[in-house]
Amino acid sequence: MRVMRWFFQALLISSSFVLLSSAAYAQLPVCDNQTLDYHPANIQNIQALPDTADFSVLVWNSYKGQNQGWTEQLEQFSQQADFMLLQEASRERMLAWSEGPQWHQYQAIAFEWLGDGLGVMNLAKFASEENCLALSTEPWIRVPKSALLQLYQWRQQQLLLINMHSINFTLSEEDYLRQLQQLGPWLAGYHDAVILAGDFNTWSSARLAVLEQFITAHQLKTVRFKPDRRTRFFGKALDHVFYRGLGVNQSESIVTESSDHNALLVHFRFAKR
């Protein structure tokens, strides 16, 4: 992966940073969702959550769907996952995807570029109870990134699902930490199952240390991948999945040619109370 490619990629697109809204039962803070884009699924029989404790989550920086074979790859992933958390998602390409109507599509649009909305996107087989997004601006190039937080009611439990794309172009860890800290009130005030996943741009040991301290402070566990085929930059893995209040049945990192990131697929189960 070339440094210049990363630079121009960030100039043209910005990823995403999102925060969650207040649910009556969770008492979470209210947020501004002016740039939240939602397209409901057309198939009515997927509106309700399944009567199972097991579910799967796909995490993938899709590189705006620019590369050949992207739609075919996404269709393959869609056969394996209940949720797909995309970074660098293109609104126009997702609306043109033939399988799109089978999914609830939630996008935290970071910015508009040439008529297209770009940012993180969550695709779900089930409608969420609450959604919240937040933006965080890249300090150098002034392009926003977005994150998306969602609440799902699952049987007698709740799931807080967070899709995050961390800022990239800064050598200081202060801005990187500041973006993470925006999640703090939501993680601290919510006590059921949590998944925090995405492209965290942990290309340095210092960034990784900041992320690990944040994860530890909020009692999140790290999903491990063996073999570990996650995309790396300067030898450091960029994409991560963290969780609490859940068990992991299986995890795998999947090599892809249709993006500059490999994908992560994790099969979770709700912990017994």
Short mmCIF file of C-alpha atoms in Angstrom, two decimals:
data_model
loop_
_atom_site.label_atom_id
_atom_site.label_comp_id
_atom_site.label_asym_id
_atom_site.label_seq_id
_atom_site.Cartn_x
_atom_site.Cartn_y
_atom_site.Cartn_z
CA MET A 1 0.00 0.00 0.00
CA ARG A 2 1.50 3.32 -1.01
CA VAL A 3 1.70 6.39 1.18
CA MET A 4 0.59 8.68 -1.66
CA ARG A 5 -2.44 6.53 -2.23
CA TRP A 6 -3.43 7.02 1.40
CA PHE A 7 -2.90 10.76 1.12
CA PHE A 8 -5.01 11.28 -1.99
CA GLN A 9 -7.59 8.86 -0.69
CA ALA A 10 -8.06 11.07 2.35
CA LEU A 11 -8.25 14.21 0.22
CA LEU A 12 -11.11 12.78 -1.80
CA ILE A 13 -13.03 10.95 0.87
CA SER A 14 -13.40 11.11 4.52
CA SER A 15 -14.35 8.31 6.67
CA SER A 16 -16.59 8.39 9.57
CA PHE A 17 -17.17 9.08 13.19
CA VAL A 18 -20.58 8.58 14.87
CA LEU A 19 -22.19 8.94 18.25
CA LEU A 20 -25.33 7.32 19.52
CA SER A 21 -28.67 8.88 20.40
CA SER A 22 -30.68 8.56 23.55
CA ALA A 23 -32.98 5.63 23.87
CA ALA A 24 -35.74 5.78 26.45
CA TYR A 25 -34.51 2.64 28.09
CA ALA A 26 -30.78 3.31 27.89
CA GLN A 27 -30.85 7.03 28.78
CA LEU A 28 -28.17 7.88 26.25
CA PRO A 29 -27.39 11.47 25.22
CA VAL A 30 -29.22 13.13 22.36
CA CYS A 31 -27.26 13.80 19.17
CA ASP A 32 -27.60 15.67 15.89
CA ASN A 33 -28.46 13.35 12.99
CA GLN A 34 -28.80 15.90 10.21
CA THR A 35 -26.48 13.95 7.91
CA LEU A 36 -27.79 10.49 8.81
CA ASP A 37 -29.05 8.81 5.64
CA TYR A 38 -31.47 5.89 6.05
CA HIS A 39 -32.97 3.54 3.48
CA PRO A 40 -35.22 0.84 4.96
CA ALA A 41 -35.27 -2.71 3.66
CA ASN A 42 -38.06 -3.57 1.23
CA ILE A 43 -38.53 -7.10 2.52
CA GLN A 44 -40.94 -7.06 5.43
CA ASN A 45 -40.07 -10.42 6.93
CA ILE A 46 -36.64 -9.26 8.08
CA GLN A 47 -37.94 -6.43 10.27
CA ALA A 48 -37.93 -8.51 13.45
CA LEU A 49 -34.84 -9.86 15.15
CA PRO A 50 -34.40 -13.63 15.00
CA ASP A 51 -35.11 -15.88 17.94
CA THR A 52 -31.47 -16.74 18.44
CA ALA A 53 -28.57 -15.63 20.60
CA ASP A 54 -26.07 -15.95 17.73
CA PHE A 55 -25.32 -13.35 15.05
CA SER A 56 -22.47 -12.32 12.76
CA VAL A 57 -20.80 -8.99 11.98
CA LEU A 58 -18.74 -8.13 8.88
CA VAL A 59 -16.29 -5.19 9.12
CA TRP A 60 -14.75 -3.81 5.92
CA ASN A 61 -13.21 -0.59 4.63
CA SER A 62 -14.73 -0.80 1.16
CA TYR A 63 -12.53 1.87 -0.47
CA LYS A 64 -15.63 3.67 -1.79
CA GLY A 65 -16.47 0.67 -3.98
CA GLN A 66 -13.97 1.87 -6.57
CA ASN A 67 -12.20 -1.40 -7.35
CA GLN A 68 -13.32 -4.04 -9.78
CA GLY A 69 -15.23 -6.93 -8.23
CA TRP A 70 -16.51 -4.85 -5.34
CA THR A 71 -20.20 -5.66 -5.78
CA GLU A 72 -19.51 -9.37 -6.15
CA GLN A 73 -17.40 -9.34 -3.00
CA LEU A 74 -20.05 -7.48 -1.04
CA GLU A 75 -22.70 -9.94 -2.20
CA GLN A 76 -20.58 -12.82 -0.91
CA PHE A 77 -20.20 -11.10 2.43
CA SER A 78 -23.94 -10.46 2.60
CA GLN A 79 -24.57 -14.21 2.60
CA GLN A 80 -22.52 -14.60 5.78
CA ALA A 81 -23.45 -11.64 7.97
CA ASP A 82 -26.38 -10.19 9.90
CA PHE A 83 -24.66 -6.81 10.12
CA MET A 84 -22.13 -5.26 7.73
CA LEU A 85 -20.11 -2.32 9.03
CA LEU A 86 -18.50 -0.47 6.14
CA GLN A 87 -16.01 2.36 6.21
CA GLU A 88 -15.49 4.63 3.19
CA ALA A 89 -18.94 3.71 1.93
CA SER A 90 -20.34 5.42 -1.16
CA ARG A 91 -24.03 6.30 -0.96
CA GLU A 92 -24.50 6.16 -4.73
CA ARG A 93 -22.77 2.81 -5.16
CA MET A 94 -24.71 1.31 -2.29
CA LEU A 95 -28.04 2.53 -3.69
CA ALA A 96 -27.11 0.94 -7.02
CA TRP A 97 -26.18 -2.38 -5.41
CA SER A 98 -28.75 -4.96 -6.47
CA GLU A 99 -28.86 -6.62 -3.03
CA GLY A 100 -29.27 -3.31 -1.22
CA PRO A 101 -33.07 -3.43 -0.84
CA GLN A 102 -32.71 -6.54 1.32
CA TRP A 103 -30.88 -4.52 3.99
CA HIS A 104 -31.62 -1.60 6.24
CA GLN A 105 -28.95 0.92 5.23
CA TYR A 106 -27.80 3.55 7.73
CA GLN A 107 -25.04 5.94 6.68
CA ALA A 108 -23.31 8.62 8.72
CA ILE A 109 -22.38 10.93 5.88
CA ALA A 110 -19.13 12.71 6.63
CA PHE A 111 -19.28 14.93 3.54
CA GLU A 112 -20.55 15.19 -0.02
CA TRP A 113 -18.16 14.77 -2.95
CA LEU A 114 -19.25 15.24 -6.58
CA GLY A 115 -22.84 14.50 -5.64
CA ASP A 116 -22.02 11.40 -3.61
CA GLY A 117 -22.28 10.99 0.14
CA LEU A 118 -19.27 9.35 1.81
CA GLY A 119 -18.89 7.98 5.33
CA VAL A 120 -19.37 4.90 7.45
CA MET A 121 -22.42 2.75 6.77
CA ASN A 122 -24.16 0.02 8.74
CA LEU A 123 -26.20 -2.53 6.84
CA ALA A 124 -28.52 -4.59 9.00
CA LYS A 125 -31.10 -7.28 8.51
CA PHE A 126 -33.05 -5.69 11.36
CA ALA A 127 -34.27 -2.17 12.02
CA SER A 128 -32.48 -0.32 14.82
CA GLU A 129 -34.18 1.33 17.80
CA GLU A 130 -31.91 4.37 17.92
CA ASN A 131 -29.17 5.90 15.76
CA CYS A 132 -26.62 8.61 16.32
CA LEU A 133 -23.73 9.99 14.32
CA ALA A 134 -20.86 12.38 14.99
CA LEU A 135 -18.20 13.95 12.86
CA SER A 136 -14.52 14.50 13.60
CA THR A 137 -12.39 16.65 11.29
CA GLU A 138 -8.95 15.59 10.09
CA PRO A 139 -6.58 18.21 11.63
CA TRP A 140 -4.36 18.60 8.56
CA ILE A 141 -6.59 18.17 5.54
CA ARG A 142 -9.81 19.42 7.23
CA VAL A 143 -11.89 16.58 5.79
CA PRO A 144 -14.42 15.09 8.23
CA LYS A 145 -14.61 11.49 9.28
CA SER A 146 -17.75 9.94 10.74
CA ALA A 147 -18.84 7.26 13.19
CA LEU A 148 -22.23 5.60 13.70
CA LEU A 149 -23.75 4.28 16.91
CA GLN A 150 -26.92 2.21 16.99
CA LEU A 151 -29.10 0.49 19.57
CA TYR A 152 -30.79 -2.80 18.74
CA GLN A 153 -33.34 -4.49 20.97
CA TRP A 154 -32.52 -8.20 21.05
CA ARG A 155 -34.96 -10.39 22.96
CA GLN A 156 -34.69 -9.09 26.52
CA GLN A 157 -31.29 -7.51 25.87
CA GLN A 158 -29.87 -4.61 23.93
CA LEU A 159 -26.92 -4.30 21.59
CA LEU A 160 -24.91 -1.11 21.14
CA LEU A 161 -23.24 -1.30 17.73
CA ILE A 162 -20.54 1.27 16.88
CA ASN A 163 -18.90 1.67 13.48
CA MET A 164 -15.89 3.98 13.57
CA HIS A 165 -13.31 5.32 11.15
CA SER A 166 -10.51 7.09 12.99
CA ILE A 167 -8.71 10.20 11.82
CA ASN A 168 -5.53 9.44 9.91
CA PHE A 169 -3.42 12.45 8.99
CA THR A 170 -1.83 13.74 12.16
CA LEU A 171 1.36 12.83 13.97
CA SER A 172 0.04 13.88 17.37
CA GLU A 173 -1.97 11.41 19.42
CA GLU A 174 -4.01 14.22 21.00
CA ASP A 175 -6.51 14.52 18.15
CA TYR A 176 -6.69 10.76 17.84
CA LEU A 177 -7.50 10.42 21.54
CA ARG A 178 -9.99 13.29 21.42
CA GLN A 179 -11.99 11.48 18.77
CA LEU A 180 -12.08 8.30 20.85
CA GLN A 181 -13.09 10.22 23.95
CA GLN A 182 -16.28 11.37 22.26
CA LEU A 183 -17.46 7.78 22.64
CA GLY A 184 -16.75 7.78 26.36
CA PRO A 185 -20.14 8.99 27.69
CA TRP A 186 -21.99 6.41 25.61
CA LEU A 187 -19.79 3.51 26.64
CA ALA A 188 -19.77 4.58 30.28
CA GLY A 189 -23.54 5.06 30.46
CA TYR A 190 -24.50 1.84 28.71
CA HIS A 191 -24.15 -1.54 30.41
CA ASP A 192 -25.46 -4.16 27.98
CA ALA A 193 -23.71 -5.79 25.01
CA VAL A 194 -21.35 -3.60 22.96
CA ILE A 195 -19.48 -4.00 19.67
CA LEU A 196 -17.01 -1.29 18.65
CA ALA A 197 -15.42 -1.98 15.26
CA GLY A 198 -13.93 -0.30 12.22
CA ASP A 199 -10.79 1.14 10.68
CA PHE A 200 -8.88 2.71 13.57
CA ASN A 201 -5.82 3.71 11.52
CA THR A 202 -3.46 2.30 14.14
CA TRP A 203 -0.36 2.60 11.98
CA SER A 204 1.95 3.53 14.87
CA SER A 205 2.76 2.03 18.25
CA ALA A 206 1.71 5.28 19.92
CA ARG A 207 -1.73 5.23 18.32
CA LEU A 208 -2.20 1.58 19.18
CA ALA A 209 -1.27 2.31 22.80
CA VAL A 210 -3.87 5.11 22.99
CA LEU A 211 -6.53 2.81 21.57
CA GLU A 212 -5.65 -0.04 23.92
CA GLN A 213 -5.82 2.26 26.95
CA PHE A 214 -9.23 3.49 25.85
CA ILE A 215 -10.49 -0.06 25.29
CA THR A 216 -9.21 -1.19 28.68
CA ALA A 217 -10.79 1.79 30.45
CA HIS A 218 -14.19 0.81 29.06
CA GLN A 219 -13.79 -2.89 29.80
CA LEU A 220 -13.88 -4.00 26.18
CA LYS A 221 -12.24 -7.17 24.93
CA THR A 222 -10.32 -7.58 21.66
CA VAL A 223 -11.31 -10.09 18.98
CA ARG A 224 -8.26 -12.11 17.88
CA PHE A 225 -7.73 -13.46 14.37
CA LYS A 226 -5.77 -16.64 13.56
CA PRO A 227 -4.36 -16.55 11.00
CA ASP A 228 -4.24 -12.77 11.14
CA ARG A 229 -4.60 -11.41 7.58
CA ARG A 230 -5.67 -7.92 8.56
CA THR A 231 -4.37 -5.08 6.41
CA ARG A 232 -1.23 -3.51 7.86
CA PHE A 233 0.62 -0.23 7.46
CA PHE A 234 4.10 0.19 8.91
CA GLY A 235 3.60 -3.36 10.15
CA LYS A 236 0.56 -2.46 12.29
CA ALA A 237 -2.96 -3.81 11.79
CA LEU A 238 -5.45 -1.04 11.01
CA ASP A 239 -8.82 -2.72 11.55
CA HIS A 240 -10.14 -3.98 14.89
CA VAL A 241 -13.21 -5.41 16.61
CA PHE A 242 -13.85 -4.90 20.33
CA TYR A 243 -16.74 -6.15 22.45
CA ARG A 244 -18.22 -6.74 25.88
CA GLY A 245 -21.24 -8.63 27.19
CA LEU A 246 -20.88 -11.13 24.35
CA GLY A 247 -19.02 -14.32 23.49
CA VAL A 248 -17.11 -15.02 20.28
CA ASN A 249 -17.91 -18.25 18.46
CA GLN A 250 -15.58 -17.71 15.52
CA SER A 251 -13.50 -14.98 13.88
CA GLU A 252 -11.68 -14.71 10.57
CA SER A 253 -9.86 -12.14 8.48
CA ILE A 254 -10.65 -12.41 4.78
CA VAL A 255 -8.29 -11.39 1.97
CA THR A 256 -9.96 -9.19 -0.65
CA GLU A 257 -8.79 -7.80 -3.98
CA SER A 258 -11.65 -5.34 -4.38
CA SER A 259 -10.45 -2.95 -1.65
CA ASP A 260 -7.19 -1.81 -0.08
CA HIS A 261 -8.39 -3.41 3.18
CA ASN A 262 -9.11 -7.02 4.01
CA ALA A 263 -12.38 -7.81 5.75
CA LEU A 264 -13.17 -9.14 9.24
CA LEU A 265 -16.01 -11.53 10.02
CA VAL A 266 -16.94 -12.32 13.63
CA HIS A 267 -19.66 -14.67 14.89
CA PHE A 268 -20.95 -13.54 18.29
CA ARG A 269 -23.32 -14.95 20.89
CA PHE A 270 -25.10 -13.21 23.72
CA ALA A 271 -23.71 -14.12 27.10
CA LYS A 272 -26.12 -15.95 29.39
CA ARG A 273 -27.38 -13.90 32.31
#
